[in-house]
mmCIF file of C-alpha atoms and ligand atoms in Angstrom:
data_model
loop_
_atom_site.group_PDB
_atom_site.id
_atom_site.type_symbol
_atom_site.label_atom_id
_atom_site.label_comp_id
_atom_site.label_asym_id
_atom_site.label_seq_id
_atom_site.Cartn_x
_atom_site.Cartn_y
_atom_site.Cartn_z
ATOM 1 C CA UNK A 4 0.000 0.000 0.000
ATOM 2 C CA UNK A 5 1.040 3.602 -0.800
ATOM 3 C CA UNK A 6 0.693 6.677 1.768
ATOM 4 C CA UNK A 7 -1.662 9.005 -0.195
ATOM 5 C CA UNK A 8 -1.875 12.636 1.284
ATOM 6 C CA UNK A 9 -5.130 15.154 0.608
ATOM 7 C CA UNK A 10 -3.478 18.175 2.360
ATOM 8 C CA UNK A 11 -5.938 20.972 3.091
ATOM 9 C CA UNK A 12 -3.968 23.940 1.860
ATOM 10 C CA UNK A 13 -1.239 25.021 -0.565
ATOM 11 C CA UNK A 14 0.846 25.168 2.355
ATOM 12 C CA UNK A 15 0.731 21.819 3.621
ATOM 13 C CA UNK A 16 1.016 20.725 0.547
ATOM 14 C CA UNK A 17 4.599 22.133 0.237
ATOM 15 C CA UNK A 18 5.014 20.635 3.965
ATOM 16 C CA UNK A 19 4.373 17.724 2.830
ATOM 17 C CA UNK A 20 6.355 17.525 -0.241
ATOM 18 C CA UNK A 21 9.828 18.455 1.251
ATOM 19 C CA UNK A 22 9.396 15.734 4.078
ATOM 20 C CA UNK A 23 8.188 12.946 1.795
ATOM 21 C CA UNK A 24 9.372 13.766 -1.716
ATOM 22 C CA UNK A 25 6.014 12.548 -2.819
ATOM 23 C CA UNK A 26 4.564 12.388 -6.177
ATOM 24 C CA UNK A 27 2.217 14.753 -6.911
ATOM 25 C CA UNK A 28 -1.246 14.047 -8.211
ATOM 26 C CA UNK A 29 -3.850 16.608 -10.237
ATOM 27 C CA UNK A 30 -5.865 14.931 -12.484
ATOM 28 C CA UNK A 31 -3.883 11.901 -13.073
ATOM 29 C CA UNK A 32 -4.555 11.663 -16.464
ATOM 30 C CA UNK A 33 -1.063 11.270 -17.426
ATOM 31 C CA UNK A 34 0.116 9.489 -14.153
ATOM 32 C CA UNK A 35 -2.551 6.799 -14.076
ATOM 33 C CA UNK A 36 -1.538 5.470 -17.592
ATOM 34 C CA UNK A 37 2.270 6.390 -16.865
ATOM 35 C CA UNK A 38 1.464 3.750 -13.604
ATOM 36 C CA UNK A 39 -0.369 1.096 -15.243
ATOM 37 C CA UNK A 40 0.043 -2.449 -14.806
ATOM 38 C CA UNK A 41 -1.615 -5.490 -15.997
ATOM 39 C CA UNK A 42 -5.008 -6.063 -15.784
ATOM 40 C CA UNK A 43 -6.252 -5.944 -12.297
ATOM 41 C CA UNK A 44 -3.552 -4.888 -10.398
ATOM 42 C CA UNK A 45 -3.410 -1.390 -9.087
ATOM 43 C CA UNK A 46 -1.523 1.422 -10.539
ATOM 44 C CA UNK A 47 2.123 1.342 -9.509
ATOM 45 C CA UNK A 48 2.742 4.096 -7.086
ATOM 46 C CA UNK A 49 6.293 3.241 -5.356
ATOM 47 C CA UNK A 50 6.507 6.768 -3.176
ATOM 48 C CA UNK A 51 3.874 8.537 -1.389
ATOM 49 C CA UNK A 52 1.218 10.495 -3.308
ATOM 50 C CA UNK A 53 -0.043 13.697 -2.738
ATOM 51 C CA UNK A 54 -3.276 14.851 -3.948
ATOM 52 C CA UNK A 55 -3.292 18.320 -5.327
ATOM 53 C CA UNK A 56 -6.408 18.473 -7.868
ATOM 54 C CA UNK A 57 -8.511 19.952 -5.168
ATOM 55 C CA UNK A 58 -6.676 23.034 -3.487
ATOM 56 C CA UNK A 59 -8.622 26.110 -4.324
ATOM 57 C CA UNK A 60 -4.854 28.198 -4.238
ATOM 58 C CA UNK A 61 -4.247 26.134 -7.108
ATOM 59 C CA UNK A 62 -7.757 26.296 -9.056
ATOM 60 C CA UNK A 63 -7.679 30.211 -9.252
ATOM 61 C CA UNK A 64 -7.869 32.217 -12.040
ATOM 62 C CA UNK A 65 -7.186 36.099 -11.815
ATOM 63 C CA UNK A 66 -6.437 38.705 -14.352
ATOM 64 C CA UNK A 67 -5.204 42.071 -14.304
ATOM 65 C CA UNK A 68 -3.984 44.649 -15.977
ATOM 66 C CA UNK A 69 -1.018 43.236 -17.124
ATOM 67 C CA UNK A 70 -1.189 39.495 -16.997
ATOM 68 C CA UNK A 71 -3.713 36.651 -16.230
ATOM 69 C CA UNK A 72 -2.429 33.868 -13.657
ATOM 70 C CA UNK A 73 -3.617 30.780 -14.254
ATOM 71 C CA UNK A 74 -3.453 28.283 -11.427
ATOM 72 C CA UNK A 75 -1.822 24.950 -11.920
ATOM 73 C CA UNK A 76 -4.660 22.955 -11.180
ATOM 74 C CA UNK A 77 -7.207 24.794 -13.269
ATOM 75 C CA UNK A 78 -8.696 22.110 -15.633
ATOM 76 C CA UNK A 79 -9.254 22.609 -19.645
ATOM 77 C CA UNK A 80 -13.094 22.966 -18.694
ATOM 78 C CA UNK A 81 -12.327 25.342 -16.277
ATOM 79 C CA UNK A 82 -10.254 27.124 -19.007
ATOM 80 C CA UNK A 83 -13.143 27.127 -21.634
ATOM 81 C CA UNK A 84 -15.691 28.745 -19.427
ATOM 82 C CA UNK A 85 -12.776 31.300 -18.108
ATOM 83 C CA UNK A 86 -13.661 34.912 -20.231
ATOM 84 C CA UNK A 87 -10.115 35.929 -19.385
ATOM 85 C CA UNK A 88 -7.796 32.987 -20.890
ATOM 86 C CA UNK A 89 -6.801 33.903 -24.542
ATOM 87 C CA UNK A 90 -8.445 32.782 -27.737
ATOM 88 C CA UNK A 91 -5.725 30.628 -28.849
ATOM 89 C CA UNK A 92 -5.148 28.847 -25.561
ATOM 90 C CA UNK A 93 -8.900 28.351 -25.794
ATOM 91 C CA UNK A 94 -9.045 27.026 -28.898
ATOM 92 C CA UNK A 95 -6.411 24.515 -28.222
ATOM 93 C CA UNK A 96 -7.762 22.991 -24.972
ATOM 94 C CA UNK A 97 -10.852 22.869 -26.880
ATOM 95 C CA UNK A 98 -8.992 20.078 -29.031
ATOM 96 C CA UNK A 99 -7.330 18.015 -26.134
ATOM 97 C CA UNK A 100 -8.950 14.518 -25.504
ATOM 98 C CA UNK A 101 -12.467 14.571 -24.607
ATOM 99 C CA UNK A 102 -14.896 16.443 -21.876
ATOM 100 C CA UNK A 103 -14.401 13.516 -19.561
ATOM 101 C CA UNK A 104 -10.227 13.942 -19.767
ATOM 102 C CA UNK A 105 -10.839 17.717 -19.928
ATOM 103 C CA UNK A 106 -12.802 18.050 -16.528
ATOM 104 C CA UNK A 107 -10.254 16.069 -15.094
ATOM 105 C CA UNK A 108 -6.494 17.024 -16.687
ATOM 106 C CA UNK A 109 -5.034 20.632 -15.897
ATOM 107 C CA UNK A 110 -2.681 22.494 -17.451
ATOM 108 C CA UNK A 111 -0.323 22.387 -14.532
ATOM 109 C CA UNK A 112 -0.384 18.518 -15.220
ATOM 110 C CA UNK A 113 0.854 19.199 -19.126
ATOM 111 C CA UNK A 114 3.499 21.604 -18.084
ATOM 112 C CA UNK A 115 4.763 19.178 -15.974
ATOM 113 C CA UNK A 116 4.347 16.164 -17.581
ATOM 114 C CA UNK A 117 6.840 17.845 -20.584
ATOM 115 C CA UNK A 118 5.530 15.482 -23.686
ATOM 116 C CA UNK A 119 7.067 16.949 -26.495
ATOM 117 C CA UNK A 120 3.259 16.322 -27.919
ATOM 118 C CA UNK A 121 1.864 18.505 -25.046
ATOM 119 C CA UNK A 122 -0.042 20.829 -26.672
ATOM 120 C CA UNK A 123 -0.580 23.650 -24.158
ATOM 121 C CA UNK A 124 3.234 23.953 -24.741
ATOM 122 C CA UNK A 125 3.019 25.438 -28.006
ATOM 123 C CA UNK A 126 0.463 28.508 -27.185
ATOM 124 C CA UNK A 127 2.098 28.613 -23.790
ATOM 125 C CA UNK A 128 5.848 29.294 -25.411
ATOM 126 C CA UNK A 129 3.897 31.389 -28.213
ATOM 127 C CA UNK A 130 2.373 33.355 -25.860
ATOM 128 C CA UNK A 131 5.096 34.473 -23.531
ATOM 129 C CA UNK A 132 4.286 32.612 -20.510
ATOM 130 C CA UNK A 133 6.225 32.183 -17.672
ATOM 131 C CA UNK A 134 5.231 29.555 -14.400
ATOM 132 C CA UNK A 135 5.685 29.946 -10.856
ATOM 133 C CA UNK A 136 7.445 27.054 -8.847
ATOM 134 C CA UNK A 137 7.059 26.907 -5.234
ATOM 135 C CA UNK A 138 9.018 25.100 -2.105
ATOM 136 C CA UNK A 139 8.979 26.122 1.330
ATOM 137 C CA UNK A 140 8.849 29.532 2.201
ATOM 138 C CA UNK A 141 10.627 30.483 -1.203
ATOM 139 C CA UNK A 142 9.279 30.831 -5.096
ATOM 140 C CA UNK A 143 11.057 31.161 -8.418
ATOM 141 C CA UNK A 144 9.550 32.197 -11.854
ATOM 142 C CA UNK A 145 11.305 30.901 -14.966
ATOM 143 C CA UNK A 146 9.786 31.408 -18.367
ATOM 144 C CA UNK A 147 8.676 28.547 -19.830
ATOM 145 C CA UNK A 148 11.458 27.597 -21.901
ATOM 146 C CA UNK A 149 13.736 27.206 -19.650
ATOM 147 C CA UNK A 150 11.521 25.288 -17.019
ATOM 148 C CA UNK A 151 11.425 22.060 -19.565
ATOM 149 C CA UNK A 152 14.810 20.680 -20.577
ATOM 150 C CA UNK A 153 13.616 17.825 -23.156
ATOM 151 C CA UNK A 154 10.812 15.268 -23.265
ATOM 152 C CA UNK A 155 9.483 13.972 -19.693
ATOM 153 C CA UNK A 156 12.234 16.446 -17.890
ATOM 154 C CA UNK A 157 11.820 19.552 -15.965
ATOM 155 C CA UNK A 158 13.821 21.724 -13.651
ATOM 156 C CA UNK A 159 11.290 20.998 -11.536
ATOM 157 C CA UNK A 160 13.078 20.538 -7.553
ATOM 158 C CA UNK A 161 11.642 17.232 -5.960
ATOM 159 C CA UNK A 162 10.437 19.360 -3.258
ATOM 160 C CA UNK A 163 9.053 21.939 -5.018
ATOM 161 C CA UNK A 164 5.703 22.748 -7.278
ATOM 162 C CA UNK A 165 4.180 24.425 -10.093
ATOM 163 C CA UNK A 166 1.759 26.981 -8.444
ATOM 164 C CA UNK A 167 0.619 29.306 -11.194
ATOM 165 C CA UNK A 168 1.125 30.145 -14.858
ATOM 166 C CA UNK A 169 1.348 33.316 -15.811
ATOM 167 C CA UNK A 170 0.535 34.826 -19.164
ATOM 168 C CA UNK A 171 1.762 38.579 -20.412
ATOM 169 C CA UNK A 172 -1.360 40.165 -21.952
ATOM 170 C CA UNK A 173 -0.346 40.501 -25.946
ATOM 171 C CA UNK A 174 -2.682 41.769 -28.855
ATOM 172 C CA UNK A 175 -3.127 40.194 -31.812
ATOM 173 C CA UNK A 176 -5.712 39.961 -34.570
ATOM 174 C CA UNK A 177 -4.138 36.968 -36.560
ATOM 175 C CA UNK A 178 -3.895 33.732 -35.109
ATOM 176 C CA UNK A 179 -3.840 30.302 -36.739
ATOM 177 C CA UNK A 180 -3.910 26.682 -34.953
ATOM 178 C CA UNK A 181 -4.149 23.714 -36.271
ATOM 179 C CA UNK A 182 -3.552 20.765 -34.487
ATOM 180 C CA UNK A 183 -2.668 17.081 -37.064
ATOM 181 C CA UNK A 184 -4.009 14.146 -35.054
ATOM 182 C CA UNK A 185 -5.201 10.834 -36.577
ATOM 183 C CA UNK A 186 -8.757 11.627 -35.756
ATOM 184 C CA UNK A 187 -10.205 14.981 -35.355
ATOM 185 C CA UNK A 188 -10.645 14.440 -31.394
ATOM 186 C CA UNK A 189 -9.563 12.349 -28.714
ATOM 187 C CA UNK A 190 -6.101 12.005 -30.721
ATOM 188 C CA UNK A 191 -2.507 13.275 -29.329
ATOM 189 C CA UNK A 192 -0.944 15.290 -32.032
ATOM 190 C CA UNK A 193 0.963 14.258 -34.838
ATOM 191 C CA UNK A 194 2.060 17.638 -35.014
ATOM 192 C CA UNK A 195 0.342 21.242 -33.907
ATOM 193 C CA UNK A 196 0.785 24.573 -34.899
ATOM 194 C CA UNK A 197 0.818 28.106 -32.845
ATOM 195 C CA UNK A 198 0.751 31.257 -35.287
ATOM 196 C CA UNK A 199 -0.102 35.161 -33.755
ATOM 197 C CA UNK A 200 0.482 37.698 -35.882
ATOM 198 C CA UNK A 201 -0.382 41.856 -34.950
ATOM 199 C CA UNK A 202 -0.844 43.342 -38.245
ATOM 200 C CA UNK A 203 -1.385 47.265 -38.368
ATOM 201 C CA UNK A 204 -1.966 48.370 -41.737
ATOM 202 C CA UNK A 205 -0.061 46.463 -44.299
ATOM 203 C CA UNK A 206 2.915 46.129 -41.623
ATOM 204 C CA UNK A 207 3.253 42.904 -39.775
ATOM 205 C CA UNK A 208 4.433 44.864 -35.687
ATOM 206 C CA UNK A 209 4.020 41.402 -34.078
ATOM 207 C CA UNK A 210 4.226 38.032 -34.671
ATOM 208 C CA UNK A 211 5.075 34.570 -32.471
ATOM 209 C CA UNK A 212 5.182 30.673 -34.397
ATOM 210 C CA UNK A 213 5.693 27.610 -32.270
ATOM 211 C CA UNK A 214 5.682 24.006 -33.250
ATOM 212 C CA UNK A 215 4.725 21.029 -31.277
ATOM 213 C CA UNK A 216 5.575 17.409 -31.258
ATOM 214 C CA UNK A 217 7.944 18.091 -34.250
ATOM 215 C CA UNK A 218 11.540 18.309 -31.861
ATOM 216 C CA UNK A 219 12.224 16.811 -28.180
ATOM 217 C CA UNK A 220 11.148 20.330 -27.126
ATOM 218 C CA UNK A 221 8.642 23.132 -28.588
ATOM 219 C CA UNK A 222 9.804 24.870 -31.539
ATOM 220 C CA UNK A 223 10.117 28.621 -31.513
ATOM 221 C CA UNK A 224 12.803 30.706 -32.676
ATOM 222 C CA UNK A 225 12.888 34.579 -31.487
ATOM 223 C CA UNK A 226 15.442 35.587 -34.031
ATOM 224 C CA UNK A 227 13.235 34.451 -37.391
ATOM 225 C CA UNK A 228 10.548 36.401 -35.662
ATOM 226 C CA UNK A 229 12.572 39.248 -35.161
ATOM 227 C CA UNK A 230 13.682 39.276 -39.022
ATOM 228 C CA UNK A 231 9.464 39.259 -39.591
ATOM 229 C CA UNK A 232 8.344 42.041 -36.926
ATOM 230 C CA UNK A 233 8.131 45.261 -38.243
ATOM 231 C CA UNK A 234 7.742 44.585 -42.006
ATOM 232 C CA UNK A 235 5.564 45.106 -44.803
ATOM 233 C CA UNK A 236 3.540 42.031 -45.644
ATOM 234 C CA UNK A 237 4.664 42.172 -49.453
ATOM 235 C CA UNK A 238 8.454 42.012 -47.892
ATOM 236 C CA UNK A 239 7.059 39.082 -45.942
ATOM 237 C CA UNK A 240 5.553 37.189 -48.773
ATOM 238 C CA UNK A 241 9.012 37.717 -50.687
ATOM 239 C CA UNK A 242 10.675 36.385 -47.455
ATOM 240 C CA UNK A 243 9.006 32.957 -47.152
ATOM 241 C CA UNK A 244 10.952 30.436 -48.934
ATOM 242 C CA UNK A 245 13.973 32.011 -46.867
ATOM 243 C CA UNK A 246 11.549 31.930 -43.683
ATOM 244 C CA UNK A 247 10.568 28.278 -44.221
ATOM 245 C CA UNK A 248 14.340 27.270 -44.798
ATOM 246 C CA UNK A 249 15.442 28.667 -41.568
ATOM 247 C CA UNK A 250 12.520 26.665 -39.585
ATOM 248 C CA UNK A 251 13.566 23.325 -42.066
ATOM 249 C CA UNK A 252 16.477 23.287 -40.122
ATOM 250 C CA UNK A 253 15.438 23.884 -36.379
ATOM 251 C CA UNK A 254 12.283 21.326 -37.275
ATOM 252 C CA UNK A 255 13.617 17.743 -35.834
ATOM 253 C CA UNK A 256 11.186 15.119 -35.844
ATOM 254 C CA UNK A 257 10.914 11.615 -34.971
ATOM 255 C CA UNK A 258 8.996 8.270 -36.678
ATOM 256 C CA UNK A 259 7.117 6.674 -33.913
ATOM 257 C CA UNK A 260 3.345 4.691 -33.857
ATOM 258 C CA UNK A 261 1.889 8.586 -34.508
ATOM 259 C CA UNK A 262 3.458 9.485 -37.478
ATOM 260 C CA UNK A 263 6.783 9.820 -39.682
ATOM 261 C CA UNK A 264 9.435 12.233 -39.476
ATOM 262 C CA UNK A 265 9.056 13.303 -43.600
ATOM 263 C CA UNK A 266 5.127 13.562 -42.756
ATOM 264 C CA UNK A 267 5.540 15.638 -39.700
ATOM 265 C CA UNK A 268 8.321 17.905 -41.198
ATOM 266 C CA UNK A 269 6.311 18.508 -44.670
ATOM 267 C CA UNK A 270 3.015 19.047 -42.914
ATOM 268 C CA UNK A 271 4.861 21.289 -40.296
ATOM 269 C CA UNK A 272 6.194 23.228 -43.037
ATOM 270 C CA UNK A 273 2.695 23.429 -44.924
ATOM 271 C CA UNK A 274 1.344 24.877 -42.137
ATOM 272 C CA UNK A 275 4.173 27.636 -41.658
ATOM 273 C CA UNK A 276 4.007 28.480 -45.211
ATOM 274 C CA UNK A 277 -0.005 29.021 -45.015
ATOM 275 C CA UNK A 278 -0.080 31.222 -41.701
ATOM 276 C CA UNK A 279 2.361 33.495 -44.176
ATOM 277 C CA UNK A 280 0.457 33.793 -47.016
ATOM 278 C CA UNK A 281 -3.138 33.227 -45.944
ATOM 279 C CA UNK A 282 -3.173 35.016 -42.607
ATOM 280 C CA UNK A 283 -0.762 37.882 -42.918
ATOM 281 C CA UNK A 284 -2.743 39.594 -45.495
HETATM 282 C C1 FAD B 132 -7.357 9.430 -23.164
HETATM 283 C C2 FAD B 132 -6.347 10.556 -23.002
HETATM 284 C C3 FAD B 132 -6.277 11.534 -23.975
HETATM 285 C C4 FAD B 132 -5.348 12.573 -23.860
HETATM 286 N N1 FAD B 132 -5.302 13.529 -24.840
HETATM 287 C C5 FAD B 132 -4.397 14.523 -24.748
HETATM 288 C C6 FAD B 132 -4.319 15.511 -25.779
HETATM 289 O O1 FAD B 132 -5.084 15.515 -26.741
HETATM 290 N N2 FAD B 132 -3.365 16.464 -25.656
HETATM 291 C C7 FAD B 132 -2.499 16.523 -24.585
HETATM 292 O O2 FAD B 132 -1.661 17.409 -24.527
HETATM 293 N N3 FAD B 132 -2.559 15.600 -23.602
HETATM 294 C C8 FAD B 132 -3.486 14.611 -23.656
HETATM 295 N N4 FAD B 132 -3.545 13.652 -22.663
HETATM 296 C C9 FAD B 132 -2.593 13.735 -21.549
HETATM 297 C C10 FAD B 132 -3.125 14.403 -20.246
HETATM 298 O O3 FAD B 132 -4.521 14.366 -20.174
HETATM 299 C C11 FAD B 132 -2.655 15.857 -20.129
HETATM 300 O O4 FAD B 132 -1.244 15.942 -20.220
HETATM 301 C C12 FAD B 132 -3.113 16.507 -18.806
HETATM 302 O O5 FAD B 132 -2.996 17.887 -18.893
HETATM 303 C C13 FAD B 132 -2.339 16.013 -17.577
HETATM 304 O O6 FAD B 132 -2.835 16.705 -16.445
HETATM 305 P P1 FAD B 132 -3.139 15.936 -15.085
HETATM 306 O O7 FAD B 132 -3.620 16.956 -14.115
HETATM 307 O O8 FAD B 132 -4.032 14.780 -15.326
HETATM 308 O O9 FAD B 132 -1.670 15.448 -14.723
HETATM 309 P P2 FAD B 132 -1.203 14.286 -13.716
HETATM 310 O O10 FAD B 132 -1.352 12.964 -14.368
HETATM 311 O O11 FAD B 132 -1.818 14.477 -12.374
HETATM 312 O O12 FAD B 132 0.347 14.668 -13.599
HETATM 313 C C14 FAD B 132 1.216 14.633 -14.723
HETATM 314 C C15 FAD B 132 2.652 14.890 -14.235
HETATM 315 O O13 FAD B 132 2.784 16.234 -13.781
HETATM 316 C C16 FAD B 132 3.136 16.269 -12.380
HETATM 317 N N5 FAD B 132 2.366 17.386 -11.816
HETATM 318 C C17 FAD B 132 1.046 17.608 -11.963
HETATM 319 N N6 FAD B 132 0.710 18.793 -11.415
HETATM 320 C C18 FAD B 132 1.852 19.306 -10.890
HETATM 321 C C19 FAD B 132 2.160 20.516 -10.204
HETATM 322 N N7 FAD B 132 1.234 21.451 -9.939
HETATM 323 N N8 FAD B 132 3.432 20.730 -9.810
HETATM 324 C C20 FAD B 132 4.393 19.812 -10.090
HETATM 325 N N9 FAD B 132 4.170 18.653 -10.745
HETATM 326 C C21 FAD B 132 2.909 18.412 -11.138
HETATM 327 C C22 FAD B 132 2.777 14.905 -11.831
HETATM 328 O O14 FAD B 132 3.550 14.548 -10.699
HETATM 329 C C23 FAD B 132 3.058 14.030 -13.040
HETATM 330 O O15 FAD B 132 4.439 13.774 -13.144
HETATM 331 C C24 FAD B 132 -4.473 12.624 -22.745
HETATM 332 C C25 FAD B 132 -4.563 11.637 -21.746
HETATM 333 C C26 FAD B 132 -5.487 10.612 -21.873
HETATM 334 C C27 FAD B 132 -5.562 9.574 -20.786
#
């Protein structure tokens, strides 16, 4: 038998996890698949378990003027009904499994988890975002990017926790996503897309791209963007095969039981080449 912990508050939580170095459990959606074992036999849990799905700290959702903070424990349900969380993150959750795995998962839970076919990670990198990791008495924020290190790994402390996600409010009247599964839902991606664009005029004074599931990590280069920002879309249009050669090279793939690496490059590339000329106009 495990020890399973329901602490009543954030803070015991945190107790609990630097005396035990527990595993900690918010939906489970990943972990109780992660844990399986044959037929009958009860998930394999081999340290203590903390359950975290319930704390209110971590189920709150507040925006201000600058940001919206999005508690690690919120649910994709939660999300959807939330008038504050942006369009695109919206519009992804929307796509992830099913209502039953989406009243139960949280983004907190995806973060974590670090599948390079996440795909809050995309929008999440797209968008700026930066998460809040907590430990006793003390809290760090790293951006995103530099919380996961490759697929299934974190910086994540063993006595520490994701507490929030927070999200830099951004404007933007472009945005494209399309996530490639092999059905249109309940499928993990083949590959997904993430494209924003702010377009003033005929000049182009924002734009973010992210790939998912196509590299051991989310795909997003700040310098191609850079070379984009600012221009006029005709300059952009006459850019693209140049645009689409830089991403060739930073686009990485694997084959595996979802797809092939030629599909998921070509398709990834597709898509790219589409957000440029369809939704930059
Ligand atoms: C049928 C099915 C379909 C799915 N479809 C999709 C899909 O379309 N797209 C997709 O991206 N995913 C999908 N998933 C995967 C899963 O549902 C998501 O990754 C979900 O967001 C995981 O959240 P959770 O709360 O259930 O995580 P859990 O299983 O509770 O935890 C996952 C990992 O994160 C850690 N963790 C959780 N919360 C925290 C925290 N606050 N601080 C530190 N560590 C934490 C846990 O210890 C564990 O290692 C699917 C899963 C299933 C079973």
């Amino acid at each position: 038998m495990v020890d399973t912990f329901k602490p009543q508050s954030l803070q015991e939580a945190v107790d609990v996890l630097s005396d035990k170095g527990a595993i900690l459990f918010a939906g489970g959606t990943d972990l109780m698949v992660q844990r399986r074992r044959r037929g009958g036999l009860i998930p394999d849990f081999d340290r203590p378990v903390i359950l975290i799905g319930h704390l209110k700290e971590l189920k709150e959702i507040s925006n201000s003027t600058r940001e919206i903070r999005i508690g690690s424990c919120c649910t994709y349900t939660a999300l959807l009904s939330h008038k504050a969380v942006p369009e695109i993150l919206k519009t992804c959750v929307s796509q992830i499994a099913s209502p039953g795995i989406r009243n139960r998962g949280t983004i907190g839970g995806n973060i974590c988890n670090a599948s390079p076919a996440g795909d809050t990670l995309p929008v999440l990198y797209a968008l700026d975002a930066s998460v809040i990791l907590a430990r006793d008495n003390k809290e760090r924020v790293l951006p995103i990017e530099k919380f996961i290190k490759g697929p299934g790994t974190t910086v994540l402390e063993a006595d520490e926790l994701l507490t929030r996600i927070i999200i830099p409010h951004s404007s933007f009247n472009k945005f494209f996503y399309k996530k490639v599964g092999t059905r249109a839902y309940n499928a993990l991606s083949k590959i997904s897309f993430t494209g924003l664009a702010l377009k003033k005029l005929r000049a182009v004074e924002d734009v973010r791209i992210a790939f998912g599931a196509v590299s051991p990590t989310v795909v997003r280069s700040k310098d191609i963007e850079a070379q984009i920002r600012g221009k006029d879309i005709d300059a952009i249009q006459k850019m693209i095969p140049e645009i689409l050669s830089h991403y060739s090279k930073l686009i990485d793939p694997i084959s595996d039981q979802r797809s092939n690496r030629r599909y998921r490059k070509t398709v990834s590339l597709n898509l790219l080449n589409s957000f440029l000329k369809n939704y930059m106009l």
